[in-house]
XYZ file of C-alpha atoms in Angstrom:
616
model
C -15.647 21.819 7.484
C -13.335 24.290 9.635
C -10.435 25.534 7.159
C -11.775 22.810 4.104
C -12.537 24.859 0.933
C -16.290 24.456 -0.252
C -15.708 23.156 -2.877
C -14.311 20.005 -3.719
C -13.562 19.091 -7.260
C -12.702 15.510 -8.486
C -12.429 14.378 -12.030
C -14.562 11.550 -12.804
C -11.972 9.298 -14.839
C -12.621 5.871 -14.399
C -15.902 5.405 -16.032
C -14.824 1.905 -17.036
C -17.747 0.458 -15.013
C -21.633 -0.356 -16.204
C -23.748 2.398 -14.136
C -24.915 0.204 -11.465
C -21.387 0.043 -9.593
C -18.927 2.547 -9.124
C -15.701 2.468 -11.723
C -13.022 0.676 -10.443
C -9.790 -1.041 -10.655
C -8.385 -3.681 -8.975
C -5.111 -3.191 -6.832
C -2.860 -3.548 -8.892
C 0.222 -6.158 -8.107
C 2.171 -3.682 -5.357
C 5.601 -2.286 -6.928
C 6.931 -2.178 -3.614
C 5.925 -2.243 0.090
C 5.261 0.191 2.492
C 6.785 -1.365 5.224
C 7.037 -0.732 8.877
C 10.181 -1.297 10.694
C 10.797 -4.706 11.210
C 10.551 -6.168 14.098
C 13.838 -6.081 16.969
C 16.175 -8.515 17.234
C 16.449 -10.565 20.771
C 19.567 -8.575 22.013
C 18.530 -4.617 20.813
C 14.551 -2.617 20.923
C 13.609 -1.979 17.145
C 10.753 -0.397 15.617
C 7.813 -2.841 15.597
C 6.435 -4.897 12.250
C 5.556 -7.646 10.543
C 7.999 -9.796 8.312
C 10.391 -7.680 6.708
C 8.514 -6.690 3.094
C 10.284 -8.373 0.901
C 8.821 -11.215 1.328
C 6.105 -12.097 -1.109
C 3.672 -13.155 1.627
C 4.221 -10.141 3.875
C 2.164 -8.117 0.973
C -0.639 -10.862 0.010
C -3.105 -11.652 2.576
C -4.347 -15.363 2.863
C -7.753 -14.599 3.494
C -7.906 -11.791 0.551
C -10.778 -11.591 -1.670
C -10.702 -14.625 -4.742
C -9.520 -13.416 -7.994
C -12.195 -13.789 -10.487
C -16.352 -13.927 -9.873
C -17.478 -17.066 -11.709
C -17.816 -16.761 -15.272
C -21.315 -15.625 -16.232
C -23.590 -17.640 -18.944
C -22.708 -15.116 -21.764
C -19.639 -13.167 -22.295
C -19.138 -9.688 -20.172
C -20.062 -6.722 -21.893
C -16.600 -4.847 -22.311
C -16.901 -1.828 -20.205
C -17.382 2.059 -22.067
C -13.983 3.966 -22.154
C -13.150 6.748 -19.848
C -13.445 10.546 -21.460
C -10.632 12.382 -23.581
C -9.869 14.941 -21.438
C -9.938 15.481 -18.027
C -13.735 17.074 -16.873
C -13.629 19.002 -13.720
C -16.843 18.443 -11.821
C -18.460 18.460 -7.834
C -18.033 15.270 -6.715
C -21.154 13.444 -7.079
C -23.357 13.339 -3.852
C -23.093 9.858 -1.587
C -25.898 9.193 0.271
C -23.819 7.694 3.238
C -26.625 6.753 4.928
C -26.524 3.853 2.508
C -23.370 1.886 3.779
C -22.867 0.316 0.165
C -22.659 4.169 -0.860
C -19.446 4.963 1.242
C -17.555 1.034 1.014
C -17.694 0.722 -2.796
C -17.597 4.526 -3.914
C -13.717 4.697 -3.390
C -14.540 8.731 -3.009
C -13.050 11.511 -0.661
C -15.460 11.749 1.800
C -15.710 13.846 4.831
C -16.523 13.937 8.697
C -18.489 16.910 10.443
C -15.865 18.265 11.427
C -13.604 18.512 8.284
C -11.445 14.806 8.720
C -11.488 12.608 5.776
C -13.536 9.588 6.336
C -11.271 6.326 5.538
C -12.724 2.471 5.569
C -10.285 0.157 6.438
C -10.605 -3.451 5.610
C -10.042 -5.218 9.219
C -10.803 -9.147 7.651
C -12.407 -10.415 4.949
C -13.036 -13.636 3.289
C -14.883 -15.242 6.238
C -17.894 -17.607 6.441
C -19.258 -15.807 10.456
C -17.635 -12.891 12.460
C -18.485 -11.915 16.028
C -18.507 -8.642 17.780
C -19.382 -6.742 20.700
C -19.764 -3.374 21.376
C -18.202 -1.474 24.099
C -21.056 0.897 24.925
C -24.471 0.873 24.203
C -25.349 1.087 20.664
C -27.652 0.485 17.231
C -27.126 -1.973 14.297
C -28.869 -0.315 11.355
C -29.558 -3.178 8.867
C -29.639 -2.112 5.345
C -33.406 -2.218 4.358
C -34.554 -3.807 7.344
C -34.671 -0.995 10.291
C -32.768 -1.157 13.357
C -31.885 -2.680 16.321
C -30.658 -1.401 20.205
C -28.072 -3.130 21.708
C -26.503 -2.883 25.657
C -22.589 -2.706 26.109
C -21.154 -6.144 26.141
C -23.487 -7.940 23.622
C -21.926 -10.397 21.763
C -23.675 -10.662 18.092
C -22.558 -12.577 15.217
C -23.400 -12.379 11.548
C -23.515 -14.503 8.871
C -24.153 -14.584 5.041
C -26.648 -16.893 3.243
C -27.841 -16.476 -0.271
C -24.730 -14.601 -1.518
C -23.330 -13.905 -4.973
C -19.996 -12.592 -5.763
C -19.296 -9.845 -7.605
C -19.183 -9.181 -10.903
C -15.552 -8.529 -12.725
C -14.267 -7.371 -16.502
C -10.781 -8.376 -16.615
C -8.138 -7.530 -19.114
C -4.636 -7.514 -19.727
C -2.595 -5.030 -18.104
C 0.499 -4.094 -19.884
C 1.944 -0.829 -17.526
C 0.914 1.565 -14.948
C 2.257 5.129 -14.546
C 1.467 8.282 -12.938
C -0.421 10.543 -15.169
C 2.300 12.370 -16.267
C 3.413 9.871 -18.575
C -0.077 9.278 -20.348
C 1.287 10.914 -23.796
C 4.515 7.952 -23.600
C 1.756 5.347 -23.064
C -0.429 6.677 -26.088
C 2.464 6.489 -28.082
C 3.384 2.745 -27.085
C -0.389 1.998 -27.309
C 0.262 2.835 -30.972
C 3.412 1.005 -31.295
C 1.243 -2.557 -29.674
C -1.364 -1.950 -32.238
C 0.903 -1.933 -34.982
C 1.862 -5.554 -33.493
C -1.916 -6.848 -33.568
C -2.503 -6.041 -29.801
C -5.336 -3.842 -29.478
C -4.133 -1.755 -26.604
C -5.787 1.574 -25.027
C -4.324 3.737 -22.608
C -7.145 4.348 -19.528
C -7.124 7.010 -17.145
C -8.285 6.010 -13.273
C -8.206 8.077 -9.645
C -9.493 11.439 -8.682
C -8.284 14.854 -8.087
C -9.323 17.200 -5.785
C -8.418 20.273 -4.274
C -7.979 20.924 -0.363
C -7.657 24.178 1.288
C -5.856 25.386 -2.312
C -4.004 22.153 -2.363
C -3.861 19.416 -4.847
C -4.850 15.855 -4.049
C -4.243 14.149 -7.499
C -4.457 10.031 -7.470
C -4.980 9.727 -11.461
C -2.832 7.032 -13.004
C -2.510 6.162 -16.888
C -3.132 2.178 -17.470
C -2.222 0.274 -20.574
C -4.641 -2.578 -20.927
C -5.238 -4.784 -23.829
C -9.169 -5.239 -25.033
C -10.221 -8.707 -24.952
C -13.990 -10.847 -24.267
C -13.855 -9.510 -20.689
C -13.280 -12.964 -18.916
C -10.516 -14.165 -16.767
C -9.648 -17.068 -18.724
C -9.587 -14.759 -21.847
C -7.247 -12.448 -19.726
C -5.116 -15.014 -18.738
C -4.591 -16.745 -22.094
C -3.793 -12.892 -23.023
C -1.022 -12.360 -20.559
C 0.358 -15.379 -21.499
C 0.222 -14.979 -25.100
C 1.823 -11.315 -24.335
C 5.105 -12.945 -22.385
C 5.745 -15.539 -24.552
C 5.782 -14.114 -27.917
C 6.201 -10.144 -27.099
C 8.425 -10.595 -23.329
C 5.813 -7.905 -22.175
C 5.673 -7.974 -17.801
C 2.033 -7.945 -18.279
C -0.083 -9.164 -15.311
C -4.046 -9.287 -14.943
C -6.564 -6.398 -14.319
C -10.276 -6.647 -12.935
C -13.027 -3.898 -13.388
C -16.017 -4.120 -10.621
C -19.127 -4.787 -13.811
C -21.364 -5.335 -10.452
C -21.649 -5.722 -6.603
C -21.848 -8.601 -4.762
C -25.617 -9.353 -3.457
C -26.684 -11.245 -0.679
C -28.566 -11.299 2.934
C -26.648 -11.040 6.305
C -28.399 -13.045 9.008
C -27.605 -11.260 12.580
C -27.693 -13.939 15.204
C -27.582 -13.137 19.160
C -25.016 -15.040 20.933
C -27.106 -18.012 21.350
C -28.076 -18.193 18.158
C -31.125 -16.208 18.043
C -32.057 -14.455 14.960
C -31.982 -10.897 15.426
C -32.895 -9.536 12.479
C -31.479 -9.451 8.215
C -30.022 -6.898 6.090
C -29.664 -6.347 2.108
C -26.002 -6.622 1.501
C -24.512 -4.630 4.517
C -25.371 -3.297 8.143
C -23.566 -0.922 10.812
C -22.362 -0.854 13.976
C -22.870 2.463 15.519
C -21.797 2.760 19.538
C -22.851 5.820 21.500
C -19.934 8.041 22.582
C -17.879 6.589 20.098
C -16.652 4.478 22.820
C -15.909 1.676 20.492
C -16.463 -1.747 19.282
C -14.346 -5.127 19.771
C -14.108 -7.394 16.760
C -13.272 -10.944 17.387
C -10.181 -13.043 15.703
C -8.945 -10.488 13.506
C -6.780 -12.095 11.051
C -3.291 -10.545 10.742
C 0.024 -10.815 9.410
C 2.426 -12.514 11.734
C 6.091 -13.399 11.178
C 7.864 -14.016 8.150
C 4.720 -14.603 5.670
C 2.462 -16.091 8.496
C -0.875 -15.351 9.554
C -2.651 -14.944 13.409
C -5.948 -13.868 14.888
C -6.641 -11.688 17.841
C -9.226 -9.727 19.109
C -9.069 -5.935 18.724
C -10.813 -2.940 19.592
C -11.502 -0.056 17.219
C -13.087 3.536 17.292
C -15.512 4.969 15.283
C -17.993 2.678 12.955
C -18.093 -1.002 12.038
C -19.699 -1.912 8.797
C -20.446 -6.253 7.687
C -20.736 -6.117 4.345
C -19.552 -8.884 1.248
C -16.918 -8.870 -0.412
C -16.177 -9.259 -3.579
C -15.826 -13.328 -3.086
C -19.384 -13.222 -1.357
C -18.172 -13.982 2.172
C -18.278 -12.058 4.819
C -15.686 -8.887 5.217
C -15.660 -6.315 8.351
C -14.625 -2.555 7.425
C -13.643 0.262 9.901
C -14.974 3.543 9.177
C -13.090 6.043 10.739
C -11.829 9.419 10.645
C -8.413 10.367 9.742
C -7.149 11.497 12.508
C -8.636 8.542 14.742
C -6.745 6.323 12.030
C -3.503 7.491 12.573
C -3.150 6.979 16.561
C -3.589 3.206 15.630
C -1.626 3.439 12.559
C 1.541 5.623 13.694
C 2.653 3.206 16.606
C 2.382 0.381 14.522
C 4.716 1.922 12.280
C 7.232 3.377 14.949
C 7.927 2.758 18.150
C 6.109 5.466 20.686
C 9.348 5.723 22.535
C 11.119 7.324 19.634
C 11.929 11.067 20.229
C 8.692 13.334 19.298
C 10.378 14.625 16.334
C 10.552 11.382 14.539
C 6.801 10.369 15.565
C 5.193 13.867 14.186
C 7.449 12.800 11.012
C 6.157 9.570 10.638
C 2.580 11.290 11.215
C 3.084 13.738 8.322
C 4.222 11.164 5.961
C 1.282 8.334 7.218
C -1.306 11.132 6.875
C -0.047 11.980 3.286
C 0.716 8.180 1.944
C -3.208 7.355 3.360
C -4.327 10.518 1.109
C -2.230 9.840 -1.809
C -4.070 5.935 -1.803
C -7.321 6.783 -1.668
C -8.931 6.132 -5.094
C -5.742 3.980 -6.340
C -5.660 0.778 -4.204
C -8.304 -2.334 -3.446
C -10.853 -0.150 -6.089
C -12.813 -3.709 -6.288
C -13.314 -4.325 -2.788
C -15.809 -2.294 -0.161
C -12.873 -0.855 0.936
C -10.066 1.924 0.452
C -7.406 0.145 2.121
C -6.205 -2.694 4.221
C -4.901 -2.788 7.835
C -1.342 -4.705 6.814
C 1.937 -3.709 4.952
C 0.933 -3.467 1.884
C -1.100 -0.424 2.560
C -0.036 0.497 6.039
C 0.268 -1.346 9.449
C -2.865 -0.568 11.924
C -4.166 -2.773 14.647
C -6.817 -0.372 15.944
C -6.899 0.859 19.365
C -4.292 -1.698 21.281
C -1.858 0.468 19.708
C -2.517 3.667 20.595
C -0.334 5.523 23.165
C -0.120 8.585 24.624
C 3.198 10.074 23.026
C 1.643 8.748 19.605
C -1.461 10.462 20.193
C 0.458 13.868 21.125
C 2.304 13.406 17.807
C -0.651 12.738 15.583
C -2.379 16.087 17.216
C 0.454 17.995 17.243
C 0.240 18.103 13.417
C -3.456 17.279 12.979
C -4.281 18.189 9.099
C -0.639 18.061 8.360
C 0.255 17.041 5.296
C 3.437 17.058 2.350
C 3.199 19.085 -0.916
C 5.897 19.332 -3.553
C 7.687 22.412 -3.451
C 6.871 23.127 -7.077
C 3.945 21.915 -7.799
C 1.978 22.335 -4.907
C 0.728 18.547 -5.043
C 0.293 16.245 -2.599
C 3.572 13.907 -1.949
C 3.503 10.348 -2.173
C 5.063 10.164 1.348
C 6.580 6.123 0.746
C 8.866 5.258 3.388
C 11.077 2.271 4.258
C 12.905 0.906 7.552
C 16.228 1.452 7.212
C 17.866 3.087 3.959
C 21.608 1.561 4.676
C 23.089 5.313 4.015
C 21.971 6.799 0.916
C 18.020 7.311 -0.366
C 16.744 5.841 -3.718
C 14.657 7.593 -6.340
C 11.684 6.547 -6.865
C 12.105 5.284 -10.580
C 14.581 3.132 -9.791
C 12.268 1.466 -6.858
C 8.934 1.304 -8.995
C 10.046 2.820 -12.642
C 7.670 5.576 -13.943
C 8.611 9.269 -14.258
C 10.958 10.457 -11.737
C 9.538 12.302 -8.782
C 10.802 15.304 -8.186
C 10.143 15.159 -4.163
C 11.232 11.257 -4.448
C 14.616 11.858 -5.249
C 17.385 9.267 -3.086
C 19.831 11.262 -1.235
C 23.031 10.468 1.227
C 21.584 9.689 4.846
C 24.574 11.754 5.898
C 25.770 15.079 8.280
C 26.346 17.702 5.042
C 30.366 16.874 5.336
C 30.096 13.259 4.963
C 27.375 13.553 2.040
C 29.769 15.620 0.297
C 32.227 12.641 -0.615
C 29.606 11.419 -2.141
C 28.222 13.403 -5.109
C 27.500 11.437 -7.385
C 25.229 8.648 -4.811
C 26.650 5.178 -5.242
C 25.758 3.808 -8.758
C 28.846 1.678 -9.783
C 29.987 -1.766 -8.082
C 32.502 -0.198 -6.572
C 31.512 3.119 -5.307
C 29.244 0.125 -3.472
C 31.944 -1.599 -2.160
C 33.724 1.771 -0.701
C 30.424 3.090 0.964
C 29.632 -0.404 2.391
C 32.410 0.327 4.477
C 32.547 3.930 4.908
C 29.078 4.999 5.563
C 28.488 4.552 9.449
C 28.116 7.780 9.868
C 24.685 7.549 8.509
C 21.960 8.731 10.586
C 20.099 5.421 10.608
C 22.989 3.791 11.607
C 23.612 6.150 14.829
C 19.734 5.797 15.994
C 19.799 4.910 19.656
C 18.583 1.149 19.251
C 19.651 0.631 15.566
C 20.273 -3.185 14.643
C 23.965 -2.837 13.405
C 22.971 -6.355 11.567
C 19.817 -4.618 9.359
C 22.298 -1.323 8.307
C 24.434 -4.089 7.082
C 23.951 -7.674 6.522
C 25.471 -11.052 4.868
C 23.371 -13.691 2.877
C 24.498 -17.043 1.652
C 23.500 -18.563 -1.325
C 24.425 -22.277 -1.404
C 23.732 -24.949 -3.697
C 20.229 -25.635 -3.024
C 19.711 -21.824 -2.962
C 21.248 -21.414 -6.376
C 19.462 -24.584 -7.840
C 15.961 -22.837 -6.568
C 17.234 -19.394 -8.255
C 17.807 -21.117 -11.451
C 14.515 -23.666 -11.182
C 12.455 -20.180 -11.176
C 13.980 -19.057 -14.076
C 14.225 -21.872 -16.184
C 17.713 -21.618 -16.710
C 19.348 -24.764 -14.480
C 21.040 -24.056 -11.534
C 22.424 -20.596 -10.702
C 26.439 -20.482 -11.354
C 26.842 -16.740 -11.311
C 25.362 -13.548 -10.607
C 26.003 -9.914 -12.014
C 24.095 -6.646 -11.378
C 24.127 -4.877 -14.340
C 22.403 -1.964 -13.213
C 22.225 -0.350 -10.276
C 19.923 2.959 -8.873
C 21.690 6.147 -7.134
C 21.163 4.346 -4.063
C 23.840 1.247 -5.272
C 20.275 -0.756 -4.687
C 20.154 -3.599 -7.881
C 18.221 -2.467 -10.700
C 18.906 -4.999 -13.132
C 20.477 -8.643 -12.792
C 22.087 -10.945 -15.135
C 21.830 -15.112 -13.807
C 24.065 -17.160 -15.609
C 22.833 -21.211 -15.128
C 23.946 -24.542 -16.149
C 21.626 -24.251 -19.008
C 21.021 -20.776 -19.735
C 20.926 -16.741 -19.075
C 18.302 -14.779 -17.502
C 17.440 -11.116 -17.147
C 15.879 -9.697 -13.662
C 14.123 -6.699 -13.408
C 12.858 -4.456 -10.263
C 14.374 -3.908 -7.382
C 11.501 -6.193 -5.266
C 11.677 -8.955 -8.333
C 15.596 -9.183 -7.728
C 14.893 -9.540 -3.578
C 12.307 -12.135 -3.889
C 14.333 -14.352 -6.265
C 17.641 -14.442 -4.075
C 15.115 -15.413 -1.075
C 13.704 -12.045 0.111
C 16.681 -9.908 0.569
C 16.248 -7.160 3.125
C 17.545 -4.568 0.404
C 18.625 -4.939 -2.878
C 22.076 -2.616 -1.708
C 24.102 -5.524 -2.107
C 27.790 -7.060 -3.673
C 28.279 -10.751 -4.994
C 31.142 -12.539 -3.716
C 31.929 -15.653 -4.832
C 33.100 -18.377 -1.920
C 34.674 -21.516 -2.020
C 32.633 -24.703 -3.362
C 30.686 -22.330 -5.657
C 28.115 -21.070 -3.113
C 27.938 -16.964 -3.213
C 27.956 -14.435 -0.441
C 25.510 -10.848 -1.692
C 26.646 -8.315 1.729
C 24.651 -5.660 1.712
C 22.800 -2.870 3.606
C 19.404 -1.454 4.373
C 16.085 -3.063 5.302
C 14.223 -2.099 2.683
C 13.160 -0.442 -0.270
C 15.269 2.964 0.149
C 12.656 5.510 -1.394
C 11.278 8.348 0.589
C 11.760 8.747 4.269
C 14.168 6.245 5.911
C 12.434 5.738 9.584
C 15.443 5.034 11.409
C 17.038 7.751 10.047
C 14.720 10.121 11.128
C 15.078 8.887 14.816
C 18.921 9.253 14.273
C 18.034 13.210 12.749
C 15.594 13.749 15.754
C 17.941 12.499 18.503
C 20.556 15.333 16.838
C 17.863 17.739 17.382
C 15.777 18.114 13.880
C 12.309 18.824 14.252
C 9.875 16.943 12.122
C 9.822 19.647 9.361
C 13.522 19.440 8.663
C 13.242 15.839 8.981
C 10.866 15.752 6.143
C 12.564 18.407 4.094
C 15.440 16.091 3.768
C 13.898 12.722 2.942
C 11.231 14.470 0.421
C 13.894 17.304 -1.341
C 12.657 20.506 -0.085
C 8.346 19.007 0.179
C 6.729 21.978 2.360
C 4.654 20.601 5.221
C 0.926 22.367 4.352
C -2.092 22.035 6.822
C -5.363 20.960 4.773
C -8.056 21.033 7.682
């Protein structure tokens, strides 16, 4: 396991599941996106993406996996609570040579030669998928032997006899990092007090690395209930209307999906059947092709191609019952699809071994915390992080991803691994993380001035106040992001119109009549909207959350933005930055490489002083 540690301890904290299925907890609904850059305008190259994140749709796949299983005969037994305290234990042994093992076990789990393994959701939701592989190779059907196959075959699977999984759900009232467990016991106390029978629960993993920390525990506040989703759901509902809670549903995987996969030659020969799952494995990893792959495309639209991938395919259900294909892969193989489909390969090296640091570390810091009740650990769009396999990979991407193989960000103080989020353009100035997702403030997440040191001096205080806005609209062009060779002048700062029908649809949402005015009453360090006050023909309304306030004024590309009111009472909101502001701003690091910072410095100043660490 080269310079891997022996050991490997993980805390075993989500033992909210019955034994036959591996805890779990649903993703839950994403504070904010991890975007790519968005895609280039006709006139100027930009960094490649889908629709900019904002957008509801650009985060919630069509074909994703239903919400609920269908309601058993009897109530679901409510699932045991997780420990007290915090046991440190080996991580219990997979036996990988069962694929079910290594889709739904949501563990840290490693190659030969040291690389964690990642599965990657390429589609799901589908009734047949096709494939071929590129070399020769061997299906292994689960329970049912195996089966050689030339280069070139084209085989298709199907699903027959399938039932969905099995799902607890509850009311979720917050999510935090771990750190703020003691704040949620406390409030749990407070709810019960009210009636609500509330429990903080403790999910994730941590494990150490080479004498680093890996630690993707986070504190839940759910509310007990008959374990159904109509139970949930008449919970949430009852918690808005009479408490204004911002509660939202939460699933627990109670048991697998089951079923039999039929594999069919491409005639339609029967081939041979498998119990729940079989693999793809093609000799000299040369790879597999997977046909119509169902992507995002545009703003909030969907596409299919065929792709190519590396490493091990795996057919499996998903939690629906239908059919879902899942790339195994090494880490390392991961991120030369994953880094060009975040950034351009003709950005200067600097930036690309940047963008490889932080992709390494944000895939790390997910593993345990996201799609916990599908056979997966993430997915291949925005919402986790943009991959589309082996059509992406170039050479300069390659050289950046094994320039700083194993490379990965630890706080400064601490010593634990860095939540490496990241965003297209910042408009200027960086946003803390609190003020992007709320929690405890992270202390390498802290929103800075995108500036040379003299021009981030005038500005010591970031931009909080309408019109500290209003100056650094103006006055910060001298922001690295905005002097990137290629930089869209139009996405470091923009205009948006809000006219009648706009404000009518604003107001319709939030049952107020339509929108007359709009204030932001509080802002982050970043001038980004916090908080915002809609006054309508027949009411007042309170908005929350930086992504809440984008999506109601029609996806803004940041929430950095003024209100002007214009003639005929339509409103103007100019603003800057494409996107979320938090972490490393990926134009600006092209702008910071292009003045000749390597990748370490780069990350130093997006992440306040986070020390680049190799773990393997």
């Amino acid at each position: 396991m080269g310079r891997l540690l022996a050991v490997l301890l993980a805390v075993a904290l989500a033992a909210e599941a019955a034994p036959t299925a591996p805890g779990a907890v649903p993703e839950p609904a994403a504070p904010a996106e991890l975007p790519a850059i968005p895609p280039p305008e006709p006139a100027a190259p930009a960094l490649p993406a889908a629709a900019p994140p904002a957008e509801p749709a650009a985060s919630t796949p069509v074909a994703s996996t239903p919400d609920a299983a269908p309601e058993p005969a009897t109530p679901l037994p409510l699932p045991l609570p997780p420990p007290d305290a915090a046991v440190l234990a080996p991580p219990p042994a997979a036996d990988l040579a069962d694929p079910l093992d290594l889709l739904w076990g949501h563990r840290l789990e490693f190659a030969p030669g040291g690389e964690p393994l990642v599965t990657i959701r390429l589609m799901e939701g589908q009734r047949e998928i096709a494939f071929r592989p590129l070399a020769r190779a061997r299906v292994l059907l689960r329970g049912g032997g195996e089966l050689r196959v030339e280069a070139g075959t084209r085989l298709r699977v199907r699903a027959r006899e399938a039932v969905p999984a099995v799902l607890a759900w509850r009311a979720l009232l917050e999510e935090a990092p771990l750190a703020d467990r003691a704040r949620l016991e406390a409030e749990a106390r407070a709810w019960r007090v009210r009636g609500v029978r509330a429990e903080p629960r403790v999910v994730g993993a941590v494990y150490g690395i080479a004498g680093r920390v890996v630690d993707n525990r986070r504190a839940l506040l759910l509310v007990d209930g008959d374990g159904t989703e109509a139970g949930a759901r008449a919970t949430v509902e009852t918690l808005r209307a009479a408490h204004g809670a911002r509660a939202t549903l939460h699933a627990t995987l109670v048991g697998r999906p089951s079923g039999r996969l039929e594999l069919l030659g491409d005639g339609g020969a029967p081939l041979g059947e498998a119990d729940a799952a079989l693999t793809l494995a093609v000799e000299g990893e040369a790879g597999f092709l997977v046909e119509g792959v169902e992507h995002e495309h545009g703003r909030g639209g969907r596409a299919r191609e065929d792709r190519t991938y590396r490493g091990r395919l795996y057919l499996t259900l998903d939690a629906g019952g239908a059919l879902a294909a899942v790339h195994g892969v090494p880490l390392e193989e991961l991120l030369r699809g994953l880094v060009p489909s975040e950034m351009p390969a003709s950005s200067p090296r600097a930036a690309l071994e940047a963008q490889a640091v932080t992709a390494r570390s944000n895939v790390l810091a997910q593993i345990g915390t996201r799609h916990l009740t599908d056979p997966f650990m993430l997915c291949a769009e925005v919402h986790c992080q943009a991959y589309r396999g082996d059509a992406a990979r170039t050479g300069r991407t390659d050289a950046a991803v094994l320039a700083t193989r194993g490379e990965a960000l630890f706080g400064r103080a601490d010593r634990t691994l860095v939540n490496a989020v990241y965003s297209a353009m910042c408009g200027g100035h960086g946003e803390h993380n609190d003020a992007v997702w709320d929690g405890t403030p992270d202390p390498s997440l802290r929103g800075r001035p995108d500036l040379p040191p003299a021009a981030a001096a005038r500005w010591p205080v970031g931009v909080g106040t309408d019109a500290l806005v209003r100056r650094f609209l103006v006055a910060g062009s001298e922001a690295y992001c905005a002097r990137a060779a290629g930089a869209s002048r139009s996405r470091f700062r923009w205009t948006r119109r809000l006219d009648a029908a706009a404000l009518a649809r604003v107001g319709a949402e939030l049952g107020i009549g339509p929108a007359t005015a709009l204030r932001v009453t509080a802002r982050g360090v970043s001038g980004r909207a916090r908080e915002l006050e809609v006054t309508g023909a027949a009411g007042r309304a309170e908005v929350r959350g930086e992504l809440r306030i984008r999506r109601l004024l029609g996806g803004l590309p940041s929430a950095m933005f003024l209100v002007e009111p214009e003639p005929g009472g339509a409103l103007a909101l100019r603003g800057g930055g494409w996107g979320h502001g938090a972490g490393m701003c990926q134009w600006g690091a092209v702008g910071r490489a292009e003045a000749g910072q390597d990748h370490r410095e780069i990350l130093r100043a997006y992440y306040s002083g986070a020390e680049v660490s190799s773990i393997y």
